[in-house]
XYZ file of C-alpha atoms in Angstrom:
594
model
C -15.832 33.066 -24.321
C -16.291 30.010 -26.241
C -19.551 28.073 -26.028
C -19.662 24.392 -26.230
C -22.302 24.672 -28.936
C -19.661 26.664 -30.616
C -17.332 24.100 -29.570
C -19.466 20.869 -30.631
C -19.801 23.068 -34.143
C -15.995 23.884 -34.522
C -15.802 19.816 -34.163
C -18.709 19.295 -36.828
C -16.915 21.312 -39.115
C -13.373 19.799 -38.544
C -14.859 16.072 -39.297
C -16.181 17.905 -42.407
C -12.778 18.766 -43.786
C -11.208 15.671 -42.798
C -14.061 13.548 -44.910
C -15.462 12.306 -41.402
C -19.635 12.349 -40.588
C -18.326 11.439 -36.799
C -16.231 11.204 -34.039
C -15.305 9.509 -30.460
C -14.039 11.428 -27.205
C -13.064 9.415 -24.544
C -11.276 10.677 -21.395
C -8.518 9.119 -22.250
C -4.851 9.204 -22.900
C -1.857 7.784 -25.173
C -1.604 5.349 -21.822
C -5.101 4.183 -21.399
C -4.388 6.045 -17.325
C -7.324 6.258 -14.950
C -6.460 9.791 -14.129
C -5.236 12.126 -17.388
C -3.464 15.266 -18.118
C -5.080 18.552 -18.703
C -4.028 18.394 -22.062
C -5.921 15.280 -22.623
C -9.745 16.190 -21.115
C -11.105 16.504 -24.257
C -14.238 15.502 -23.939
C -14.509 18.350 -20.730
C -13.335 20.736 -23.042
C -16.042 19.644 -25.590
C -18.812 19.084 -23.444
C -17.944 20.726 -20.032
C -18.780 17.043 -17.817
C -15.779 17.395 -15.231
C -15.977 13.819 -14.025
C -13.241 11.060 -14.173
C -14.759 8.230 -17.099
C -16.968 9.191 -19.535
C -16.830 9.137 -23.407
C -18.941 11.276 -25.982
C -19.570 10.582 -29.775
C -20.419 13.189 -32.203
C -22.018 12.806 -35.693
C -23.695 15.169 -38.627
C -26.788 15.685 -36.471
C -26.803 13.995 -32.987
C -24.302 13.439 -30.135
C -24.331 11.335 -26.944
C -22.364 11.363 -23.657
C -22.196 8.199 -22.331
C -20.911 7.544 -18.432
C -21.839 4.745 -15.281
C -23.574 4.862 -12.478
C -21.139 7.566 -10.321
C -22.230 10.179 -13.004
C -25.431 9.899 -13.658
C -26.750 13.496 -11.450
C -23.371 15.215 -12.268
C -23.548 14.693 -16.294
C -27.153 16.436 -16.375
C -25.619 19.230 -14.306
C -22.491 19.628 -16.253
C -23.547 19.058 -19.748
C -26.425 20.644 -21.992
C -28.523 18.163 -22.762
C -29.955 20.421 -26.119
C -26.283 19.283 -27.369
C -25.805 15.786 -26.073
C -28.248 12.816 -25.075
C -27.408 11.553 -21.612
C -26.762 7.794 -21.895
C -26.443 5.783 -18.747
C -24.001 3.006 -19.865
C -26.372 0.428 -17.494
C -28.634 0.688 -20.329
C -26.605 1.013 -23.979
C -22.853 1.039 -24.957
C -21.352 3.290 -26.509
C -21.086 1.030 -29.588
C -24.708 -0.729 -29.317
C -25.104 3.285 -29.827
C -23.391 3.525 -32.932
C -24.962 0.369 -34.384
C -28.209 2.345 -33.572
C -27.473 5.637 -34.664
C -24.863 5.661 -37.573
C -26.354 5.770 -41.391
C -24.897 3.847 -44.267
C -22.035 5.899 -45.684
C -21.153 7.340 -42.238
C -17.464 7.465 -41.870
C -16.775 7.911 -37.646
C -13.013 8.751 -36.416
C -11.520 7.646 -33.788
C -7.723 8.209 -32.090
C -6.137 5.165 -32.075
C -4.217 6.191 -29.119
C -6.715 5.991 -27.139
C -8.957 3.129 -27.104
C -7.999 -0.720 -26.720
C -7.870 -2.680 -29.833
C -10.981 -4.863 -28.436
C -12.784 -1.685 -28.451
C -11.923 -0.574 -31.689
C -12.820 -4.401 -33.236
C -16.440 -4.018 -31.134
C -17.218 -0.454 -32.830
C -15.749 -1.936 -36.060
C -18.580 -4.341 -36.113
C -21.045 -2.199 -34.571
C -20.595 0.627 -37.445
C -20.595 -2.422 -40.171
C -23.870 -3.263 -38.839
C -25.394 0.046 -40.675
C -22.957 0.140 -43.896
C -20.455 2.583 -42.256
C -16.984 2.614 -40.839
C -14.751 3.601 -38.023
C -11.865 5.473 -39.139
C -8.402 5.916 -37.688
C -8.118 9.496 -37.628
C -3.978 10.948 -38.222
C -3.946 13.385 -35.580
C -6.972 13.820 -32.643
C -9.730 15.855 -34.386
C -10.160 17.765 -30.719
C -6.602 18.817 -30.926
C -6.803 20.648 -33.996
C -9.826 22.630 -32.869
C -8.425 23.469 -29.091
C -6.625 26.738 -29.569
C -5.827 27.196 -26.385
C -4.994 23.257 -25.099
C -2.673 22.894 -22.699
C 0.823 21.684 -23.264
C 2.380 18.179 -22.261
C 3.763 18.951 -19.157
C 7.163 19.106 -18.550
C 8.098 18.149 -14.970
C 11.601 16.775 -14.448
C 11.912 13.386 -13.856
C 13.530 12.143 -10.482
C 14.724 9.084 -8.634
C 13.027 6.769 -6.520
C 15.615 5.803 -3.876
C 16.478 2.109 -2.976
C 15.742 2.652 0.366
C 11.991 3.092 -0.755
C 12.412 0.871 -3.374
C 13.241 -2.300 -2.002
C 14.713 -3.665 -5.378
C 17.512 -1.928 -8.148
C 15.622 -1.478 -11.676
C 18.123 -3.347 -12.615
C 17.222 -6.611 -10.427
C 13.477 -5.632 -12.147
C 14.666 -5.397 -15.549
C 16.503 -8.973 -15.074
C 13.250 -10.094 -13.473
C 11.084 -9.465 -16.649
C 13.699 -10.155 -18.713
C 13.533 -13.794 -17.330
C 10.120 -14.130 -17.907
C 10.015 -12.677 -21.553
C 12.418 -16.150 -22.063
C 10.661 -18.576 -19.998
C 7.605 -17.363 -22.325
C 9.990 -17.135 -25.518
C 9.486 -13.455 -26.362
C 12.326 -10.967 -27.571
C 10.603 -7.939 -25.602
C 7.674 -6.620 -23.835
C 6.290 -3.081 -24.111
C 5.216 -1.163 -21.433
C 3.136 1.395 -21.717
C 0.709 1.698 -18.388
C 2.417 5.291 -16.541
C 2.701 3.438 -13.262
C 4.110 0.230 -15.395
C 7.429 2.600 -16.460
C 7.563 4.441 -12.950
C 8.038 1.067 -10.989
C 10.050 -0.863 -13.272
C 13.320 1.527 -13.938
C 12.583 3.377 -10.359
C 11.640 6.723 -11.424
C 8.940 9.150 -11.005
C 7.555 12.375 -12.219
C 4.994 15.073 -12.164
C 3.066 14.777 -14.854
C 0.011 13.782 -13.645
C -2.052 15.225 -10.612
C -2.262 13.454 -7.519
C -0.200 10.428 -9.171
C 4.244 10.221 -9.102
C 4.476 9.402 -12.798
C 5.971 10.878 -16.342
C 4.839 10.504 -19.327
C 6.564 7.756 -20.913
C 6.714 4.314 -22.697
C 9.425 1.589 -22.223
C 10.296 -1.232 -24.215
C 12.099 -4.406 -21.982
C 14.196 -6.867 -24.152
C 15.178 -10.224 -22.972
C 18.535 -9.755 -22.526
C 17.405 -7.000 -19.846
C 18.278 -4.112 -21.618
C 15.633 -1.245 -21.805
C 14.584 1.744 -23.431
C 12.609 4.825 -22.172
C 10.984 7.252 -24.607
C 10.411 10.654 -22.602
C 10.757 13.807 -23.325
C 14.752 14.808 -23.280
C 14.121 18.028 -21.729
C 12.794 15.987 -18.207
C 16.045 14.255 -17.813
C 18.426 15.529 -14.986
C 21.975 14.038 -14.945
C 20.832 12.436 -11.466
C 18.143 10.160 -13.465
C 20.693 9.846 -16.297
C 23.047 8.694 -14.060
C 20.679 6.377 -12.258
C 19.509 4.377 -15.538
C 22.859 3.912 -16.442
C 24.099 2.201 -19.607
C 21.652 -0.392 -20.505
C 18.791 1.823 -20.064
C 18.977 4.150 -23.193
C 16.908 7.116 -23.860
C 14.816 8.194 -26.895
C 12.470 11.108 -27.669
C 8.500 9.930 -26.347
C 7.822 11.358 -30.096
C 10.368 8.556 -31.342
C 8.288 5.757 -30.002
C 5.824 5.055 -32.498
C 8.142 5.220 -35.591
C 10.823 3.077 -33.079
C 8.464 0.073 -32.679
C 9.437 -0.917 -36.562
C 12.642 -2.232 -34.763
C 10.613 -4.977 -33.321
C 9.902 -6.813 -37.476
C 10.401 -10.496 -36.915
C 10.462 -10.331 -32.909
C 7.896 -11.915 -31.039
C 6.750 -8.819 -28.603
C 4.486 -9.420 -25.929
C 1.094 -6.685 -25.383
C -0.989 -5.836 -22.966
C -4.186 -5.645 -24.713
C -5.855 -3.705 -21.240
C -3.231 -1.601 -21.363
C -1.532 -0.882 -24.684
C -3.920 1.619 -27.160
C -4.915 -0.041 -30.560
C -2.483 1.930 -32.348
C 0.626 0.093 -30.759
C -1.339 -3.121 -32.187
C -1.258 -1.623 -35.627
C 1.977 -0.225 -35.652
C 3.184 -3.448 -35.013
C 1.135 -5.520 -37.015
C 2.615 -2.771 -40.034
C 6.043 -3.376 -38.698
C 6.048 -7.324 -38.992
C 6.465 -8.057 -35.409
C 5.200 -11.528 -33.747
C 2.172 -9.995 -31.340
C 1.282 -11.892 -27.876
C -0.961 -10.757 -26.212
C -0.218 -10.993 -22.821
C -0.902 -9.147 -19.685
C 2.246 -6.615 -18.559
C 5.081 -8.463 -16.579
C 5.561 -5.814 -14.361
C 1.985 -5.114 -12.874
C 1.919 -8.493 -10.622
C 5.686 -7.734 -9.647
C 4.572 -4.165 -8.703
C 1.376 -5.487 -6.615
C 3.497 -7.792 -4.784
C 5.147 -4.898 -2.550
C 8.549 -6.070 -1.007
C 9.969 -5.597 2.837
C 10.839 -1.940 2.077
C 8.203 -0.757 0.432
C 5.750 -2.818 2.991
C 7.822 -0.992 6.008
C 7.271 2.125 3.756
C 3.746 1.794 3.718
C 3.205 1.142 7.198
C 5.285 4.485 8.156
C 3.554 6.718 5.349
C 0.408 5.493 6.821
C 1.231 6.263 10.457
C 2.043 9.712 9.630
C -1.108 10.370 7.510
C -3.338 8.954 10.491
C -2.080 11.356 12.632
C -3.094 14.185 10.256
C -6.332 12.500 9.355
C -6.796 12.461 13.389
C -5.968 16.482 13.877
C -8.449 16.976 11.082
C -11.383 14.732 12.933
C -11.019 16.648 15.822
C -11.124 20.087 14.062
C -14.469 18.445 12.007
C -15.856 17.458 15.377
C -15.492 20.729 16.920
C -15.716 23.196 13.935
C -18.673 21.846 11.864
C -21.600 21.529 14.558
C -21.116 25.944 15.065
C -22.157 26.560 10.982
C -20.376 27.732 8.024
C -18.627 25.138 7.266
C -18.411 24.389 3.847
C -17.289 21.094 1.206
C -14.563 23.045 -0.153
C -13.184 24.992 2.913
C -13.226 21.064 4.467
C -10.965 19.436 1.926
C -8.306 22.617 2.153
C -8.233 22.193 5.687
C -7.198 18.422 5.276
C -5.081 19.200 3.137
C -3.611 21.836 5.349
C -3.322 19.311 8.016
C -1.408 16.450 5.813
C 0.607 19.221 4.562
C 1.918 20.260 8.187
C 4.177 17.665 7.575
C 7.335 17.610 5.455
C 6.743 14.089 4.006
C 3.984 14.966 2.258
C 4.331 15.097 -1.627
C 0.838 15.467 -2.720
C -2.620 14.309 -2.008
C -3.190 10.932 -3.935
C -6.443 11.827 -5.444
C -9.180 14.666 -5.343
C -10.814 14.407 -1.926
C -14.460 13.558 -1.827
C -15.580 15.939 0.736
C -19.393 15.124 0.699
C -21.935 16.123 2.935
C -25.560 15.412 3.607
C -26.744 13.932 -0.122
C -23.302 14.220 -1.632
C -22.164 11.657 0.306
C -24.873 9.300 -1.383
C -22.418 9.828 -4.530
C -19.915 7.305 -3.954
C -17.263 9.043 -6.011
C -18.834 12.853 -5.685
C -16.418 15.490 -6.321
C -17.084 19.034 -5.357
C -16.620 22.106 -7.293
C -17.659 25.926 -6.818
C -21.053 25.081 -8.147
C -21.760 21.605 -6.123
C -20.337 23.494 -2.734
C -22.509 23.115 0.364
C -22.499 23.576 3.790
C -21.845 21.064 6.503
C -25.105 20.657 7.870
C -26.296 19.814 11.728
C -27.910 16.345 11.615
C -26.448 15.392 8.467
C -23.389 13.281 7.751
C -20.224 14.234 6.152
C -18.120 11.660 4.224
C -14.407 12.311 3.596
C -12.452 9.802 1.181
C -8.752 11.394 0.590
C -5.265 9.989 0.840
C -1.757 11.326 0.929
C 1.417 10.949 -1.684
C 4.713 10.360 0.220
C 7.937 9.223 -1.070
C 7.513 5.723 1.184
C 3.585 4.932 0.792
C 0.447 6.173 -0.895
C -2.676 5.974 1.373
C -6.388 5.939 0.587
C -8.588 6.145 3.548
C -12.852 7.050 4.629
C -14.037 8.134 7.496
C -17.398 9.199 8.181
C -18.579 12.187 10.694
C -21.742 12.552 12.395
C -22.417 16.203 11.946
C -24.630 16.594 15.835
C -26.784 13.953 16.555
C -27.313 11.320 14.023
C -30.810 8.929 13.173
C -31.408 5.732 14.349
C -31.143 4.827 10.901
C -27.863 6.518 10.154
C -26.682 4.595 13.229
C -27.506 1.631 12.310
C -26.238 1.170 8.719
C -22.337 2.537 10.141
C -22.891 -0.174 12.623
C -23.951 -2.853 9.459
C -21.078 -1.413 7.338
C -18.579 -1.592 9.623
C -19.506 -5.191 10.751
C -19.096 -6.085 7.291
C -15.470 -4.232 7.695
C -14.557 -6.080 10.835
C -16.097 -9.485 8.847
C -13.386 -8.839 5.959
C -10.734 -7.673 8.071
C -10.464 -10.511 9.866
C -10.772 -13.112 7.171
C -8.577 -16.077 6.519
C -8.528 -17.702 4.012
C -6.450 -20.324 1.479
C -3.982 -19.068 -1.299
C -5.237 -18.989 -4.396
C -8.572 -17.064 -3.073
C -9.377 -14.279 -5.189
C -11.002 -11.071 -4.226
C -14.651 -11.699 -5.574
C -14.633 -14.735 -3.331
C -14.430 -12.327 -0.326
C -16.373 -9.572 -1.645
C -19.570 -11.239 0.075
C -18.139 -11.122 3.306
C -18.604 -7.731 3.566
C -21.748 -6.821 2.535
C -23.606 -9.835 4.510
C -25.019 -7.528 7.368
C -26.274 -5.077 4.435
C -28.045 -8.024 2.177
C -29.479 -9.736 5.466
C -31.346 -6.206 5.650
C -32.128 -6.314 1.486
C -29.107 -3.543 0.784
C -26.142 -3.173 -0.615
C -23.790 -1.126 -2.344
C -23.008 -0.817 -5.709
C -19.128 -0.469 -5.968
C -16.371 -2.460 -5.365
C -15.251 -3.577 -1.753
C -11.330 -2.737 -2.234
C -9.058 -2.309 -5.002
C -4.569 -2.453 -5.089
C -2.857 0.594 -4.332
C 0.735 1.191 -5.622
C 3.898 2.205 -3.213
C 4.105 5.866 -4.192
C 2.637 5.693 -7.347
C -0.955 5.217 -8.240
C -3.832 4.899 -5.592
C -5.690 2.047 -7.605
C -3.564 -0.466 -8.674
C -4.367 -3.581 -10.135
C -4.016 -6.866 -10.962
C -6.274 -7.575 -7.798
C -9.567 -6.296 -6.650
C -11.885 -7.430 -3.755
C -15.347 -7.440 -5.925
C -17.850 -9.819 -6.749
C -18.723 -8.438 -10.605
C -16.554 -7.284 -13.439
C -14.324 -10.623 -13.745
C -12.036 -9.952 -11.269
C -10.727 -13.240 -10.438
C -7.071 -12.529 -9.529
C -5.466 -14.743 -6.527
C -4.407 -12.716 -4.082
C -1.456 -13.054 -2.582
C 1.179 -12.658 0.363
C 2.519 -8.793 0.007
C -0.362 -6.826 -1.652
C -1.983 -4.095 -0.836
C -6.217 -3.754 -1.151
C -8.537 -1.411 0.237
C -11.385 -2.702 2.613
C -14.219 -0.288 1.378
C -17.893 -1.556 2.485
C -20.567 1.487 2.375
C -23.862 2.125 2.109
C -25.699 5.312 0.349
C -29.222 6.513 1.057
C -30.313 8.374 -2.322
C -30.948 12.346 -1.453
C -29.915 11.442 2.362
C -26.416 10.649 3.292
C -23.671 8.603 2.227
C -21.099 5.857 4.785
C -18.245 4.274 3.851
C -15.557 2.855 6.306
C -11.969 2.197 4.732
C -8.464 1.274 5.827
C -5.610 -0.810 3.836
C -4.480 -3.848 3.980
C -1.869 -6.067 3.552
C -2.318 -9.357 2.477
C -0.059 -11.546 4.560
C 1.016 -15.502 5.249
C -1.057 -16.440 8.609
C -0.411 -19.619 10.673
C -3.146 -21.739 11.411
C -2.935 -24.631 13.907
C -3.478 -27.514 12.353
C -4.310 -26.400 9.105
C -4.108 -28.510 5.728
C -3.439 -25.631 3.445
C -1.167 -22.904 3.505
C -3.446 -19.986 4.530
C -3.594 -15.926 4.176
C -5.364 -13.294 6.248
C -5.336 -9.330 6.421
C -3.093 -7.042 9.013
C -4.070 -3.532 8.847
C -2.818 -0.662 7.735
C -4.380 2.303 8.297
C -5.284 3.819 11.688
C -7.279 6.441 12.882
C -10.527 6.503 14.484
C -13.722 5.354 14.197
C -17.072 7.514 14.661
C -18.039 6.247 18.105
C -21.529 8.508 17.706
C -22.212 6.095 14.781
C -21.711 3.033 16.097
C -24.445 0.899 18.225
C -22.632 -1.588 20.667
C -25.983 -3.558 20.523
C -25.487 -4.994 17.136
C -22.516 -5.814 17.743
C -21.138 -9.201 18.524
C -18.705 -9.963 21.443
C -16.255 -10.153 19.060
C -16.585 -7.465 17.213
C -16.480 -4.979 19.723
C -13.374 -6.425 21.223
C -12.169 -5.737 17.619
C -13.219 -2.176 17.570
C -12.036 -1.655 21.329
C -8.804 -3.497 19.882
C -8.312 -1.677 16.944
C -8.710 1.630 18.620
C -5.786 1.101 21.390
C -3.637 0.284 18.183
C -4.822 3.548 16.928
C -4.026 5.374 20.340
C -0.221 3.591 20.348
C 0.540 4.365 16.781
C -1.092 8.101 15.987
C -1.286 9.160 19.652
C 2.506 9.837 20.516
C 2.348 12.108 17.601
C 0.274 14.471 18.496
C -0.072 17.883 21.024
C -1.660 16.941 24.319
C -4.723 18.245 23.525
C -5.239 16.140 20.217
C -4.325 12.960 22.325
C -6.792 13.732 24.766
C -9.772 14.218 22.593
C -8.689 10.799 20.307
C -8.276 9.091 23.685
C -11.730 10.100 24.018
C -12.597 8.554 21.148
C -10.840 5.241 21.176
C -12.275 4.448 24.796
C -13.582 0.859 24.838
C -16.942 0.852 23.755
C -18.429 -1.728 26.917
């Protein structure tokens, strides 16, 4: 079996042939997607680190991994550290790195495909600093040294009904196509997975956990369109669907096709288009504007059916998530229990029902100090048991063909601390405190964010992620433009019809992890004699709370009439789907708390 010295040396020698002293492996695709193909983990391949971000560079005589704050205990257990130097990305980028490490002379690669042209500019500079270069590499240096790296996939495409919909790709295409002319651009391309999915009302396989094929699309302004997938994933249905101004191409026909575009003015999304569209259309002549995709505030704006979607999707996956609290509650407290067995049974659970399509991301199933790592994910070597007098944190979500759903709930493995108590009972007031907000349009998420992590601060903690992000309408679980967090320049309005997560936690290093969340949809709300037109939240997501964990003492009036409140919603919309038996216990439950 190869080792990843041997693997780290087969690299070192590669560069050497191509005339290279280094090279950069992000996780990353020809998409820029949060969540990649086996094909493209390269750097896990090269280095053996298993988590979702993370980047590595390699030169002559040094190499350095370089991931946040989620990664910091898993890198040192995944990766030899005699091969790469751990680099927390709190303390140095990846190209203040480079402008520290490289030598004059050194020539670094990189895959155009898969970095940002801002990032490529930034390590430009950075390599000039110390007289060498970054260097656009013809072909990903990994690739050539991966004998045995898996395939593209080839899933068949299929079509994603009106009825889930809500709106024809052709009433979409006409949509952008009116913008690209209000904004006096010939065509836009689109090259985010989720971006192609929603617009022309398709979906795939390609991807775990998320409905999408791998694909780019290019939107003119007369509405017509073009999708470059593989030919071999087309069924006549999805031919038939796209109909006659949709026409296809090869994916491998995209790069070489953008020389079309010479004298058009194309708008770019520079988040979300790889540096090497950039430069194949700076080569080709074409008019660049940078611009943010057209489709990705369309797609966060969710319309009546896929709202009514949503809303179904998450009834049904509340009633699983219910079954599965009840087997926790009863099954963990006798032993044996372990991280892995956990997640399979929830699985089982959402599985017992038809709808399902797949789980919409890998379930953190964390107990005791796992759930301390906000985005922990367990593997044969991290397993544990489900201990008595610990907590266990489950974050998972369901993929059906009407919603996608993202939920946490928290378990009090036998009798929990005062302290453990008491910061579910902080958390979730700062839940209740965002759930019920209202609040003017043109409020952005980071001017909420505070509102839930009040109770926490008042006590000098917090939590160090972000309080809720978009989620898509069968398609992927974080979704953008809008985010509910008070770093990271996310300053997008929200508005009437999205869809956020309300996420407050709290992690005790070594000890135990909480995080409450449910969706949300942001909606118009009425306010008596009010000046502006105003917003607030109705919720999406029901299933219970941990009654163990919560202290009635600390609670306001209020709030426990919320709790008590949200609870009988939970009873009337999971309860009549359930055995006898399962109502009983989550009637148990959901009892007022007074």
């Amino acid at each position: 079996m190869q080792t990843h010295e041997n693997r780290l040396a087969a690299l070192r020698e590669e560069l050497g042939r191509r005339g290279l002293t280094g090279f950069v492996v992000p996780i990353a695709d020809e998409h820029l997607s949060e969540y990649v193909g086996e094909y493209a983990q390269r750097l896990r391949w090269l280095t053996g680190f298993a988590g979702s971000a993370g980047s590595a560079v390699v030169l002559r005589n040094k190499a350095a991994i370089f991931v946040d704050g989620r990664y910091t205990v898993q890198v040192r257990d995944q990766v030899d550290e005699k091969l790469f130097a751990y680099i927390p990305l709190a303390d140095m980028s990846m190209t203040d790195w480079i402008r520290a490490n490289a030598s004059e002379g050194d020539r670094i690669g990189y895959d155009a495909w898969l970095h940002t042209r801002a990032w490529v500019k930034e390590a430009e500079a950075a390599a000039a600093r110390k007289g060498a270069e970054m260097v656009p590499v013809d072909g990903n240096a990994i690739d050539s040294v991966w004998s045995d790296q898996p395939e593209k996939p080839d899933a068949k495409l299929d079509v994603q009904p009106l009825e889930y919909a809500g709106k024809s790709h052709a009433d979409k295409r006409a949509e952008i196509a009116q913008w690209l002319n209000d904004e006096g651009y010939d065509a836009t391309v689109l090259t985010a997975l989720d971006s192609v999915a929603w617009t022309l009302n398709i979906r795939g396989h390609d991807i775990a956990n998320t409905p999408v094929a791998i694909a780019h699309a290019l939107v003119r302004a007369d509405g017509t369109a073009t999708l470059f997938v593989a030919e071999d994933k087309l069924t006549a249905a999805v031919r038939t669907h796209l109909g006659n101004e949709v026409s296809v191409r090869g994916y491998d026909e995209y790069a070489s096709s953008l020389a079309d575009l010479a004298g058009k003015s194309v708008a770019v999304d520079p988040e979300r288009a790889p540096a090497a569209i950039f430069e194949a259309l700076d080569d080709a002549g074409a008019n660049i504007a940078e611009q943010r995709d057209p489709s990705v505030l369309m797609k966060a704006i969710k319309n009546r059916a896929e709202i009514e979607g949503h809303r179904a999707a998450q009834a049904r996956d509340g009633a699983a998530l219910t079954r599965y609290l009840k087997w926790i509650s009863e099954t963990a407290p006798k032993g044996g229990l372990d991280e892995l067995a956990a997640a399979a049974k929830l699985r089982e659970f959402r599985g017992a029902n038809d709808e399902l399509k797949d789980i919409s991301f890998r379930t953190i199933s964390a107990s005791g100090p796992h759930g301390a790592l906000p985005h922990y994910s367990v593997t044969e070597d991290t397993n544990r048991k489900l201990e008595v007098g610990e907590l266990y944190l489950c974050d998972s979500g369901g993929q059906y063909r009407d919603g996608t759903t993202d939920v946490t709930r928290v378990a009090a493995i036998g009798e929990p601390t005062a302290e453990m108590v008491k910061r579910y009972t902080q958390v979730l007031k700062g839940h209740i405190a965002l759930d019920v907000a209202v609040f003017p349009k043109g409020t952005t998420g980071g001017a909420l964010d505070a509102l839930a992590r009040q109770f926490l601060w008042a006590d000098g903690v917090d939590y160090g992620h972000g309080t809720g992000h978009g989620v898509g309408a069968y398609l992927a679980v974080h979704e953008g433009p809008q985010r509910i967090a008070a770093f990271g320049g996310f300053a997008e309005p929200l508005k009437a019809g999205m869809i956020c997560s309300n996420e407050p936690g709290y992690y005790k290093e070594g000890d135990f992890g909480i995080r409450i969340e449910n969706l949300v949809l942001v909606e118009e709300r009425a306010v008596p004699g009010a000046e502006r037109e105003m917003l607030g939240f109705e919720t999406l997501t029901f299933a219970p709370l941990e009654r163990e964990l919560i202290d009635p003492a600390l609670l306001t009036d209020d709030e426990q009439a919320w709790v008590d409140d949200y609870h009988a919603k939970v009873v009337e919309i999971v309860g009549s789907q359930l055995s006898d038996a399962d109502r009983g216990w989550l009637e148990g439950r959901c009892a007022p708390l007074g």
